[in-house]
Amino acid sequence: MKFTEFPYERIDFDKLKADFLELCEGVDKAQSGEELFALHQKYYKLVDDVMTESVIASIRNDIDMTDPFYEKERAFYDANMPIFRNLLVDYQMRVYHSPHRAYMEEKLGHVAFKNMELAQKAVDISLIPLMQKENELTTAYEKLLAGAQIPFEGKIYTISQMSPFKNDKDDARRLAAWKAEGQWYKDNQGELDRLYDKLVHLRDQMGKKLGYKDFTELGYYRMRRNCYDKQDVQKFREAVQKYVVPVAAKIYERQAERLGKSYPLSYADAAIEFRSGNPKPKGNPDEIVASGKKFYDWLSPETSEFFNHMIDDELMDLLSTKGKQGGGYCTSFQDYKTPFIFANFNGTQHDIEVITHEAGHAFAAYLNRNRVPFECIWPSLEACEVHSMSMEFFTEPWMDLFFGDRAKDYLSMHFEEFLMFIPYGTMVDEFQNIVYKNPKMTPKERKLLWRTLEQEYKPHLDYADNAFMEEGGFWQKQHHIYDLPYYYIDYCIAGINALQYKAWMDKDFQGAWKSYMDFSKYSASLFFTELEEKVGLMNPFKEGTIKKIVEDLEKNL
C-alpha cells in the first residue's frame, strides 16, 4: 500500500487509557510467565496502533505545515503523547517488577529490561503538563523555520531552497545568499531566543521535579544511554578536541589553498570545496532515485528488495516545497511494517547523502520489520546512526552514477566533510552540557558561549560581515538543539564507527559489509558496546581508539 493511501484515524485516548488499565490489571493477575507474555502481545498491538497513527499525522503535517487538518492533529498528539508515554512506563514497570520477570527477560532480552529501568527514571505523571508545553514549543520552532520566506535575487525561497545558492561557485552570489539567509535568522532572532529560553527553563524544571540537579541526568535517561555515561562522553569530547580538531584544521588549510583564499576561511568560502564549484548530482529527483535503485540492486539482495519496496509503495517524500519542514529523517509505521524517508532535495550533493544516509536507517528498519520481540527492532540512537553514516561509505563505489567524471571530487569532499563534522557535532554536545547546567544564562550569554566554543572546535572559520553568525547565532539553525537535546553526540560516536568501516571496506569490502549486516541484524538485542565487540569494531570511548582511527585515516588525506 502506498503512503498516500494509508488511512488515518485519530487515536481515542480515553479508550486507550481503559485498554492500558485492563492490560495492567492483567499483568498483576498473571499466574505464569507464559500468561504474561501472551498479554504482552496485546501491549504490542496498542503501541503499534498509536505510533502508526501519530507518525502518519506527523509526516503529513511536516510535508505541509500550513495544512489546517494535520496542524490540528499534530497539536492533538503534542498534547497526548506525554500521556501515552506515562501509560507505557506504568505498564513496563509492572512487567519489570513482576514475579515472572525472569521468564519475560529471557523472552525480551536484557537490553529491553535496562531500557525499562531508564524509562522509569525519565517519565512521571507530574511531568505531563511540562512535556505537553515542550512539544508545543518545539513544534512552534519547526513551524517558524518551515515558514521562512527569504528574498533573494527578486524571488522568495525557503531555507532549504537557499542551499544551492549558498554553494554557488560565484563568490559574490554565494556570499549574498549566506547574508540573505543570515538576515532572516537575525530578523527572527527574538522569537528564536524566546522559544529556546522557554525550552531550557522548562527542561530544567523537569529535571528538578524528578530530584535531579538539572536537566542533564534526565536528558541522558531520555536518550536511553544504557551502556555508557556522562564521563565516557566527556572523554570522547576530549579525544575529539585532541586528535580530530587538528586534522580538521589541516583540511580547511588545504581547502583555502585549493580555492586561492586566505586562512581562516570566510564562512561563505568554506561552503565550497573546489574553485569550479561543488559537484552536483546529475538528473532530476526521479533520475536520482533510479540511480539509487541501481546501486542498491547491485549492493546485495537484501538492499535490492528494500529499495524496490520503498519505490513501489512511494515511501519517500523528497522534494523541497513551500511550507514543508526542513531537514530529513527516517521513521516507520509498525502496523504496516515499513519505513518511510522524509527529505528536502535541493539540487546539491546533500540529495545523494539522503539516498544513502536516511536509506541506511530505513534499511535497518526493513531488515528488522518482523522482529520478535518488538523491543529488539530499534537500538539506541548512536547505533541507529551507525546504520546511516556507514551506508554513506558503503555506497561510494557507485557515485559515478550521480556525479559522472566528478565522482572522485565528491568522494574527496564527502570524506573530508565527514571528518570535519565530528568536531562540530561534539561542540554541539558541549554547548548543551554547559547550557543545561547553567539554565539562567541569558540569550546573549548563550551566543557568547557558542562563539567561544567555535574558536576551540572550529578556529578555521571567519564570520566577518554576518552579524547573526559573528554574534554566535549559528546554533539556532540546528533543529536538534531545540527538538532533541543530547542527540547530536550520537552522530559523532557513530561517525567514529563509520570511519572504521570506511578503512575496513577499503581493504576488504565484503568483510566490512558482512560486519555491517550483522550489526544491523543484531539491532537492539545487544547494548551498543556489545554490538561493536560482536562485529569487530573498536569502542569509541576506550583510550586510544580515536587516536588510532585518526592516524590511520590521516595517511589517506
PDB file of N, CA and C in Angstrom, residues 331-407:
ATOM      1  N   THR A 331      11.544   7.343   9.515  1.00  0.00           N
ATOM      2  CA  THR A 331      10.677   6.846  10.574  1.00  0.00           C
ATOM      3  C   THR A 331      10.023   5.563  10.069  1.00  0.00           C
ATOM      4  N   SER A 332       9.062   5.025  10.808  1.00  0.00           N
ATOM      5  CA  SER A 332       8.444   3.777  10.364  1.00  0.00           C
ATOM      6  C   SER A 332       7.013   3.677  10.856  1.00  0.00           C
ATOM      7  N   PHE A 333       6.259   2.810  10.201  1.00  0.00           N
ATOM      8  CA  PHE A 333       4.867   2.532  10.556  1.00  0.00           C
ATOM      9  C   PHE A 333       4.792   1.067  10.977  1.00  0.00           C
ATOM     10  N   GLN A 334       4.646   0.818  12.265  1.00  0.00           N
ATOM     11  CA  GLN A 334       4.670  -0.550  12.747  1.00  0.00           C
ATOM     12  C   GLN A 334       3.485  -1.367  12.247  1.00  0.00           C
ATOM     13  N   ASP A 335       2.316  -0.747  12.097  1.00  0.00           N
ATOM     14  CA  ASP A 335       1.158  -1.502  11.606  1.00  0.00           C
ATOM     15  C   ASP A 335       1.372  -2.018  10.188  1.00  0.00           C
ATOM     16  N   TYR A 336       2.175  -1.287   9.418  1.00  0.00           N
ATOM     17  CA  TYR A 336       2.428  -1.679   8.026  1.00  0.00           C
ATOM     18  C   TYR A 336       3.808  -2.310   7.848  1.00  0.00           C
ATOM     19  N   LYS A 337       4.566  -2.357   8.927  1.00  0.00           N
ATOM     20  CA  LYS A 337       5.907  -2.949   8.937  1.00  0.00           C
ATOM     21  C   LYS A 337       6.773  -2.402   7.798  1.00  0.00           C
ATOM     22  N   THR A 338       6.837  -1.085   7.765  1.00  0.00           N
ATOM     23  CA  THR A 338       7.613  -0.458   6.702  1.00  0.00           C
ATOM     24  C   THR A 338       8.197   0.871   7.165  1.00  0.00           C
ATOM     25  N   PRO A 339       9.387   1.225   6.662  1.00  0.00           N
ATOM     26  CA  PRO A 339       9.967   2.544   6.966  1.00  0.00           C
ATOM     27  C   PRO A 339       9.466   3.606   5.996  1.00  0.00           C
ATOM     28  N   PHE A 340       9.845   4.853   6.280  1.00  0.00           N
ATOM     29  CA  PHE A 340       9.495   5.996   5.438  1.00  0.00           C
ATOM     30  C   PHE A 340      10.640   6.998   5.497  1.00  0.00           C
ATOM     31  N   ILE A 341      10.947   7.613   4.353  1.00  0.00           N
ATOM     32  CA  ILE A 341      12.020   8.608   4.275  1.00  0.00           C
ATOM     33  C   ILE A 341      11.432   9.969   3.909  1.00  0.00           C
ATOM     34  N   PHE A 342      11.767  10.973   4.713  1.00  0.00           N
ATOM     35  CA  PHE A 342      11.345  12.365   4.504  1.00  0.00           C
ATOM     36  C   PHE A 342      12.598  13.185   4.210  1.00  0.00           C
ATOM     37  N   ALA A 343      12.553  14.028   3.175  1.00  0.00           N
ATOM     38  CA  ALA A 343      13.752  14.806   2.834  1.00  0.00           C
ATOM     39  C   ALA A 343      13.359  16.078   2.089  1.00  0.00           C
ATOM     40  N   ASN A 344      14.376  16.894   1.799  1.00  0.00           N
ATOM     41  CA  ASN A 344      14.199  18.139   1.051  1.00  0.00           C
ATOM     42  C   ASN A 344      15.280  18.229  -0.028  1.00  0.00           C
ATOM     43  N   PHE A 345      15.057  17.607  -1.175  1.00  0.00           N
ATOM     44  CA  PHE A 345      16.027  17.708  -2.267  1.00  0.00           C
ATOM     45  C   PHE A 345      16.151  19.168  -2.698  1.00  0.00           C
ATOM     46  N   ASN A 346      17.413  19.592  -2.943  1.00  0.00           N
ATOM     47  CA  ASN A 346      17.616  20.984  -3.362  1.00  0.00           C
ATOM     48  C   ASN A 346      18.684  21.121  -4.437  1.00  0.00           C
ATOM     49  N   GLY A 347      19.030  20.008  -5.087  1.00  0.00           N
ATOM     50  CA  GLY A 347      19.966  20.082  -6.202  1.00  0.00           C
ATOM     51  C   GLY A 347      21.427  20.096  -5.818  1.00  0.00           C
ATOM     52  N   THR A 348      21.741  19.822  -4.555  1.00  0.00           N
ATOM     53  CA  THR A 348      23.134  19.763  -4.112  1.00  0.00           C
ATOM     54  C   THR A 348      23.530  18.322  -3.806  1.00  0.00           C
ATOM     55  N   GLN A 349      24.811  18.158  -3.430  1.00  0.00           N
ATOM     56  CA  GLN A 349      25.298  16.810  -3.112  1.00  0.00           C
ATOM     57  C   GLN A 349      24.558  16.199  -1.930  1.00  0.00           C
ATOM     58  N   HIS A 350      23.909  17.047  -1.123  1.00  0.00           N
ATOM     59  CA  HIS A 350      23.185  16.527   0.037  1.00  0.00           C
ATOM     60  C   HIS A 350      22.003  15.654  -0.374  1.00  0.00           C
ATOM     61  N   ASP A 351      21.510  15.820  -1.598  1.00  0.00           N
ATOM     62  CA  ASP A 351      20.444  14.948  -2.083  1.00  0.00           C
ATOM     63  C   ASP A 351      20.913  13.492  -2.104  1.00  0.00           C
ATOM     64  N   ILE A 352      22.178  13.301  -2.465  1.00  0.00           N
ATOM     65  CA  ILE A 352      22.726  11.939  -2.538  1.00  0.00           C
ATOM     66  C   ILE A 352      22.965  11.396  -1.133  1.00  0.00           C
ATOM     67  N   GLU A 353      23.333  12.281  -0.234  1.00  0.00           N
ATOM     68  CA  GLU A 353      23.533  11.833   1.147  1.00  0.00           C
ATOM     69  C   GLU A 353      22.210  11.406   1.784  1.00  0.00           C
ATOM     70  N   VAL A 354      21.086  11.956   1.299  1.00  0.00           N
ATOM     71  CA  VAL A 354      19.775  11.487   1.761  1.00  0.00           C
ATOM     72  C   VAL A 354      19.540  10.056   1.282  1.00  0.00           C
ATOM     73  N   ILE A 355      19.825   9.815  -0.004  1.00  0.00           N
ATOM     74  CA  ILE A 355      19.597   8.493  -0.582  1.00  0.00           C
ATOM     75  C   ILE A 355      20.483   7.443   0.085  1.00  0.00           C
ATOM     76  N   THR A 356      21.566   7.881   0.702  1.00  0.00           N
ATOM     77  CA  THR A 356      22.452   6.931   1.381  1.00  0.00           C
ATOM     78  C   THR A 356      22.226   6.951   2.896  1.00  0.00           C
ATOM     79  N   HIS A 357      22.234   8.125   3.512  1.00  0.00           N
ATOM     80  CA  HIS A 357      22.119   8.224   4.978  1.00  0.00           C
ATOM     81  C   HIS A 357      20.751   7.767   5.474  1.00  0.00           C
ATOM     82  N   GLU A 358      19.692   8.428   5.013  1.00  0.00           N
ATOM     83  CA  GLU A 358      18.361   8.067   5.511  1.00  0.00           C
ATOM     84  C   GLU A 358      17.975   6.660   5.071  1.00  0.00           C
ATOM     85  N   ALA A 359      18.457   6.250   3.903  1.00  0.00           N
ATOM     86  CA  ALA A 359      18.184   4.879   3.463  1.00  0.00           C
ATOM     87  C   ALA A 359      18.919   3.866   4.333  1.00  0.00           C
ATOM     88  N   GLY A 360      20.038   4.263   4.944  1.00  0.00           N
ATOM     89  CA  GLY A 360      20.710   3.371   5.891  1.00  0.00           C
ATOM     90  C   GLY A 360      19.829   3.080   7.094  1.00  0.00           C
ATOM     91  N   HIS A 361      19.179   4.130   7.604  1.00  0.00           N
ATOM     92  CA  HIS A 361      18.211   3.933   8.688  1.00  0.00           C
ATOM     93  C   HIS A 361      17.069   3.029   8.231  1.00  0.00           C
ATOM     94  N   ALA A 362      16.522   3.367   7.064  1.00  0.00           N
ATOM     95  CA  ALA A 362      15.345   2.649   6.576  1.00  0.00           C
ATOM     96  C   ALA A 362      15.670   1.181   6.298  1.00  0.00           C
ATOM     97  N   PHE A 363      16.854   0.913   5.782  1.00  0.00           N
ATOM     98  CA  PHE A 363      17.248  -0.472   5.502  1.00  0.00           C
ATOM     99  C   PHE A 363      17.305  -1.289   6.789  1.00  0.00           C
ATOM    100  N   ALA A 364      17.882  -0.716   7.848  1.00  0.00           N
ATOM    101  CA  ALA A 364      17.943  -1.431   9.130  1.00  0.00           C
ATOM    102  C   ALA A 364      16.535  -1.696   9.658  1.00  0.00           C
ATOM    103  N   ALA A 365      15.643  -0.697   9.519  1.00  0.00           N
ATOM    104  CA  ALA A 365      14.256  -0.882   9.966  1.00  0.00           C
ATOM    105  C   ALA A 365      13.575  -1.976   9.152  1.00  0.00           C
ATOM    106  N   TYR A 366      13.845  -2.000   7.846  1.00  0.00           N
ATOM    107  CA  TYR A 366      13.239  -3.017   6.974  1.00  0.00           C
ATOM    108  C   TYR A 366      13.749  -4.416   7.327  1.00  0.00           C
ATOM    109  N   LEU A 367      15.048  -4.538   7.593  1.00  0.00           N
ATOM    110  CA  LEU A 367      15.617  -5.834   7.982  1.00  0.00           C
ATOM    111  C   LEU A 367      14.958  -6.391   9.232  1.00  0.00           C
ATOM    112  N   ASN A 368      14.588  -5.494  10.137  1.00  0.00           N
ATOM    113  CA  ASN A 368      14.060  -5.910  11.448  1.00  0.00           C
ATOM    114  C   ASN A 368      12.545  -5.739  11.559  1.00  0.00           C
ATOM    115  N   ARG A 369      11.863  -5.522  10.442  1.00  0.00           N
ATOM    116  CA  ARG A 369      10.444  -5.170  10.486  1.00  0.00           C
ATOM    117  C   ARG A 369       9.565  -6.250  11.123  1.00  0.00           C
ATOM    118  N   ASN A 370       9.973  -7.508  10.989  1.00  0.00           N
ATOM    119  CA  ASN A 370       9.172  -8.606  11.551  1.00  0.00           C
ATOM    120  C   ASN A 370       9.790  -9.158  12.832  1.00  0.00           C
ATOM    121  N   ARG A 371      10.674  -8.388  13.417  1.00  0.00           N
ATOM    122  CA  ARG A 371      11.441  -8.861  14.576  1.00  0.00           C
ATOM    123  C   ARG A 371      10.533  -9.125  15.781  1.00  0.00           C
ATOM    124  N   VAL A 372      10.753 -10.243  16.409  1.00  0.00           N
ATOM    125  CA  VAL A 372      10.093 -10.573  17.679  1.00  0.00           C
ATOM    126  C   VAL A 372      11.200 -10.887  18.670  1.00  0.00           C
ATOM    127  N   PRO A 373      11.225 -10.234  19.829  1.00  0.00           N
ATOM    128  CA  PRO A 373      10.222  -9.294  20.328  1.00  0.00           C
ATOM    129  C   PRO A 373      10.392  -7.899  19.727  1.00  0.00           C
ATOM    130  N   PHE A 374       9.324  -7.114  19.824  1.00  0.00           N
ATOM    131  CA  PHE A 374       9.293  -5.738  19.325  1.00  0.00           C
ATOM    132  C   PHE A 374      10.443  -4.916  19.904  1.00  0.00           C
ATOM    133  N   GLU A 375      10.793  -5.174  21.160  1.00  0.00           N
ATOM    134  CA  GLU A 375      11.817  -4.375  21.846  1.00  0.00           C
ATOM    135  C   GLU A 375      13.177  -4.447  21.162  1.00  0.00           C
ATOM    136  N   CYS A 376      13.377  -5.440  20.300  1.00  0.00           N
ATOM    137  CA  CYS A 376      14.674  -5.608  19.636  1.00  0.00           C
ATOM    138  C   CYS A 376      14.749  -4.953  18.261  1.00  0.00           C
ATOM    139  N   ILE A 377      13.668  -4.265  17.837  1.00  0.00           N
ATOM    140  CA  ILE A 377      13.663  -3.693  16.484  1.00  0.00           C
ATOM    141  C   ILE A 377      14.594  -2.487  16.372  1.00  0.00           C
ATOM    142  N   TRP A 378      14.449  -1.521  17.292  1.00  0.00           N
ATOM    143  CA  TRP A 378      15.215  -0.269  17.200  1.00  0.00           C
ATOM    144  C   TRP A 378      16.243  -0.208  18.329  1.00  0.00           C
ATOM    145  N   PRO A 379      17.525  -0.138  17.996  1.00  0.00           N
ATOM    146  CA  PRO A 379      18.543   0.023  19.047  1.00  0.00           C
ATOM    147  C   PRO A 379      18.597   1.472  19.510  1.00  0.00           C
ATOM    148  N   SER A 380      19.521   1.780  20.409  1.00  0.00           N
ATOM    149  CA  SER A 380      19.700   3.168  20.844  1.00  0.00           C
ATOM    150  C   SER A 380      20.221   3.995  19.668  1.00  0.00           C
ATOM    151  N   LEU A 381      20.132   5.324  19.792  1.00  0.00           N
ATOM    152  CA  LEU A 381      20.277   6.180  18.616  1.00  0.00           C
ATOM    153  C   LEU A 381      21.687   6.221  18.035  1.00  0.00           C
ATOM    154  N   GLU A 382      22.716   6.054  18.875  1.00  0.00           N
ATOM    155  CA  GLU A 382      24.059   6.055  18.284  1.00  0.00           C
ATOM    156  C   GLU A 382      24.247   4.827  17.392  1.00  0.00           C
ATOM    157  N   ALA A 383      23.614   3.710  17.745  1.00  0.00           N
ATOM    158  CA  ALA A 383      23.660   2.520  16.893  1.00  0.00           C
ATOM    159  C   ALA A 383      22.878   2.755  15.603  1.00  0.00           C
ATOM    160  N   CYS A 384      21.724   3.424  15.716  1.00  0.00           N
ATOM    161  CA  CYS A 384      20.950   3.765  14.514  1.00  0.00           C
ATOM    162  C   CYS A 384      21.773   4.624  13.557  1.00  0.00           C
ATOM    163  N   GLU A 385      22.561   5.543  14.111  1.00  0.00           N
ATOM    164  CA  GLU A 385      23.366   6.406  13.247  1.00  0.00           C
ATOM    165  C   GLU A 385      24.546   5.660  12.613  1.00  0.00           C
ATOM    166  N   VAL A 386      24.959   4.552  13.211  1.00  0.00           N
ATOM    167  CA  VAL A 386      25.961   3.709  12.541  1.00  0.00           C
ATOM    168  C   VAL A 386      25.356   3.143  11.256  1.00  0.00           C
ATOM    169  N   HIS A 387      24.072   2.729  11.323  1.00  0.00           N
ATOM    170  CA  HIS A 387      23.408   2.224  10.118  1.00  0.00           C
ATOM    171  C   HIS A 387      23.495   3.242   8.983  1.00  0.00           C
ATOM    172  N   SER A 388      23.176   4.496   9.293  1.00  0.00           N
ATOM    173  CA  SER A 388      23.058   5.523   8.254  1.00  0.00           C
ATOM    174  C   SER A 388      24.409   6.063   7.800  1.00  0.00           C
ATOM    175  N   MET A 389      25.266   6.393   8.756  1.00  0.00           N
ATOM    176  CA  MET A 389      26.535   7.028   8.397  1.00  0.00           C
ATOM    177  C   MET A 389      27.463   6.049   7.694  1.00  0.00           C
ATOM    178  N   SER A 390      27.385   4.784   8.044  1.00  0.00           N
ATOM    179  CA  SER A 390      28.209   3.778   7.370  1.00  0.00           C
ATOM    180  C   SER A 390      27.710   3.534   5.951  1.00  0.00           C
ATOM    181  N   MET A 391      26.373   3.568   5.762  1.00  0.00           N
ATOM    182  CA  MET A 391      25.836   3.358   4.417  1.00  0.00           C
ATOM    183  C   MET A 391      26.337   4.425   3.453  1.00  0.00           C
ATOM    184  N   GLU A 392      26.608   5.634   3.954  1.00  0.00           N
ATOM    185  CA  GLU A 392      27.167   6.679   3.097  1.00  0.00           C
ATOM    186  C   GLU A 392      28.483   6.216   2.468  1.00  0.00           C
ATOM    187  N   PHE A 393      29.264   5.438   3.224  1.00  0.00           N
ATOM    188  CA  PHE A 393      30.537   4.937   2.699  1.00  0.00           C
ATOM    189  C   PHE A 393      30.367   3.675   1.856  1.00  0.00           C
ATOM    190  N   PHE A 394      29.466   2.783   2.265  1.00  0.00           N
ATOM    191  CA  PHE A 394      29.298   1.532   1.517  1.00  0.00           C
ATOM    192  C   PHE A 394      28.792   1.770   0.099  1.00  0.00           C
ATOM    193  N   THR A 395      28.126   2.873  -0.142  1.00  0.00           N
ATOM    194  CA  THR A 395      27.602   3.153  -1.483  1.00  0.00           C
ATOM    195  C   THR A 395      28.577   3.959  -2.344  1.00  0.00           C
ATOM    196  N   GLU A 396      29.761   4.256  -1.825  1.00  0.00           N
ATOM    197  CA  GLU A 396      30.730   5.064  -2.568  1.00  0.00           C
ATOM    198  C   GLU A 396      31.118   4.501  -3.935  1.00  0.00           C
ATOM    199  N   PRO A 397      31.263   3.180  -4.100  1.00  0.00           N
ATOM    200  CA  PRO A 397      31.702   2.674  -5.415  1.00  0.00           C
ATOM    201  C   PRO A 397      30.775   3.040  -6.573  1.00  0.00           C
ATOM    202  N   TRP A 398      29.563   3.510  -6.277  1.00  0.00           N
ATOM    203  CA  TRP A 398      28.596   3.804  -7.337  1.00  0.00           C
ATOM    204  C   TRP A 398      28.334   5.303  -7.498  1.00  0.00           C
ATOM    205  N   MET A 399      29.198   6.151  -6.948  1.00  0.00           N
ATOM    206  CA  MET A 399      28.939   7.584  -7.012  1.00  0.00           C
ATOM    207  C   MET A 399      29.076   8.157  -8.417  1.00  0.00           C
ATOM    208  N   ASP A 400      29.701   7.414  -9.341  1.00  0.00           N
ATOM    209  CA  ASP A 400      29.774   7.897 -10.723  1.00  0.00           C
ATOM    210  C   ASP A 400      28.389   7.952 -11.364  1.00  0.00           C
ATOM    211  N   LEU A 401      27.436   7.169 -10.828  1.00  0.00           N
ATOM    212  CA  LEU A 401      26.064   7.227 -11.334  1.00  0.00           C
ATOM    213  C   LEU A 401      25.460   8.618 -11.144  1.00  0.00           C
ATOM    214  N   PHE A 402      25.887   9.294 -10.095  1.00  0.00           N
ATOM    215  CA  PHE A 402      25.331  10.608  -9.768  1.00  0.00           C
ATOM    216  C   PHE A 402      26.211  11.755 -10.248  1.00  0.00           C
ATOM    217  N   PHE A 403      27.526  11.568 -10.152  1.00  0.00           N
ATOM    218  CA  PHE A 403      28.435  12.698 -10.377  1.00  0.00           C
ATOM    219  C   PHE A 403      29.310  12.551 -11.618  1.00  0.00           C
ATOM    220  N   GLY A 404      29.200  11.442 -12.337  1.00  0.00           N
ATOM    221  CA  GLY A 404      29.969  11.260 -13.562  1.00  0.00           C
ATOM    222  C   GLY A 404      31.455  11.440 -13.356  1.00  0.00           C
ATOM    223  N   ASP A 405      32.078  12.301 -14.185  1.00  0.00           N
ATOM    224  CA  ASP A 405      33.527  12.478 -14.093  1.00  0.00           C
ATOM    225  C   ASP A 405      33.951  13.281 -12.862  1.00  0.00           C
ATOM    226  N   ARG A 406      32.974  13.719 -12.040  1.00  0.00           N
ATOM    227  CA  ARG A 406      33.309  14.424 -10.798  1.00  0.00           C
ATOM    228  C   ARG A 406      33.088  13.530  -9.564  1.00  0.00           C
ATOM    229  N   ALA A 407      32.964  12.250  -9.801  1.00  0.00           N
ATOM    230  CA  ALA A 407      32.744  11.315  -8.693  1.00  0.00           C
ATOM    231  C   ALA A 407      33.900  11.368  -7.692  1.00  0.00           C
TER     232      ALA A 407
END
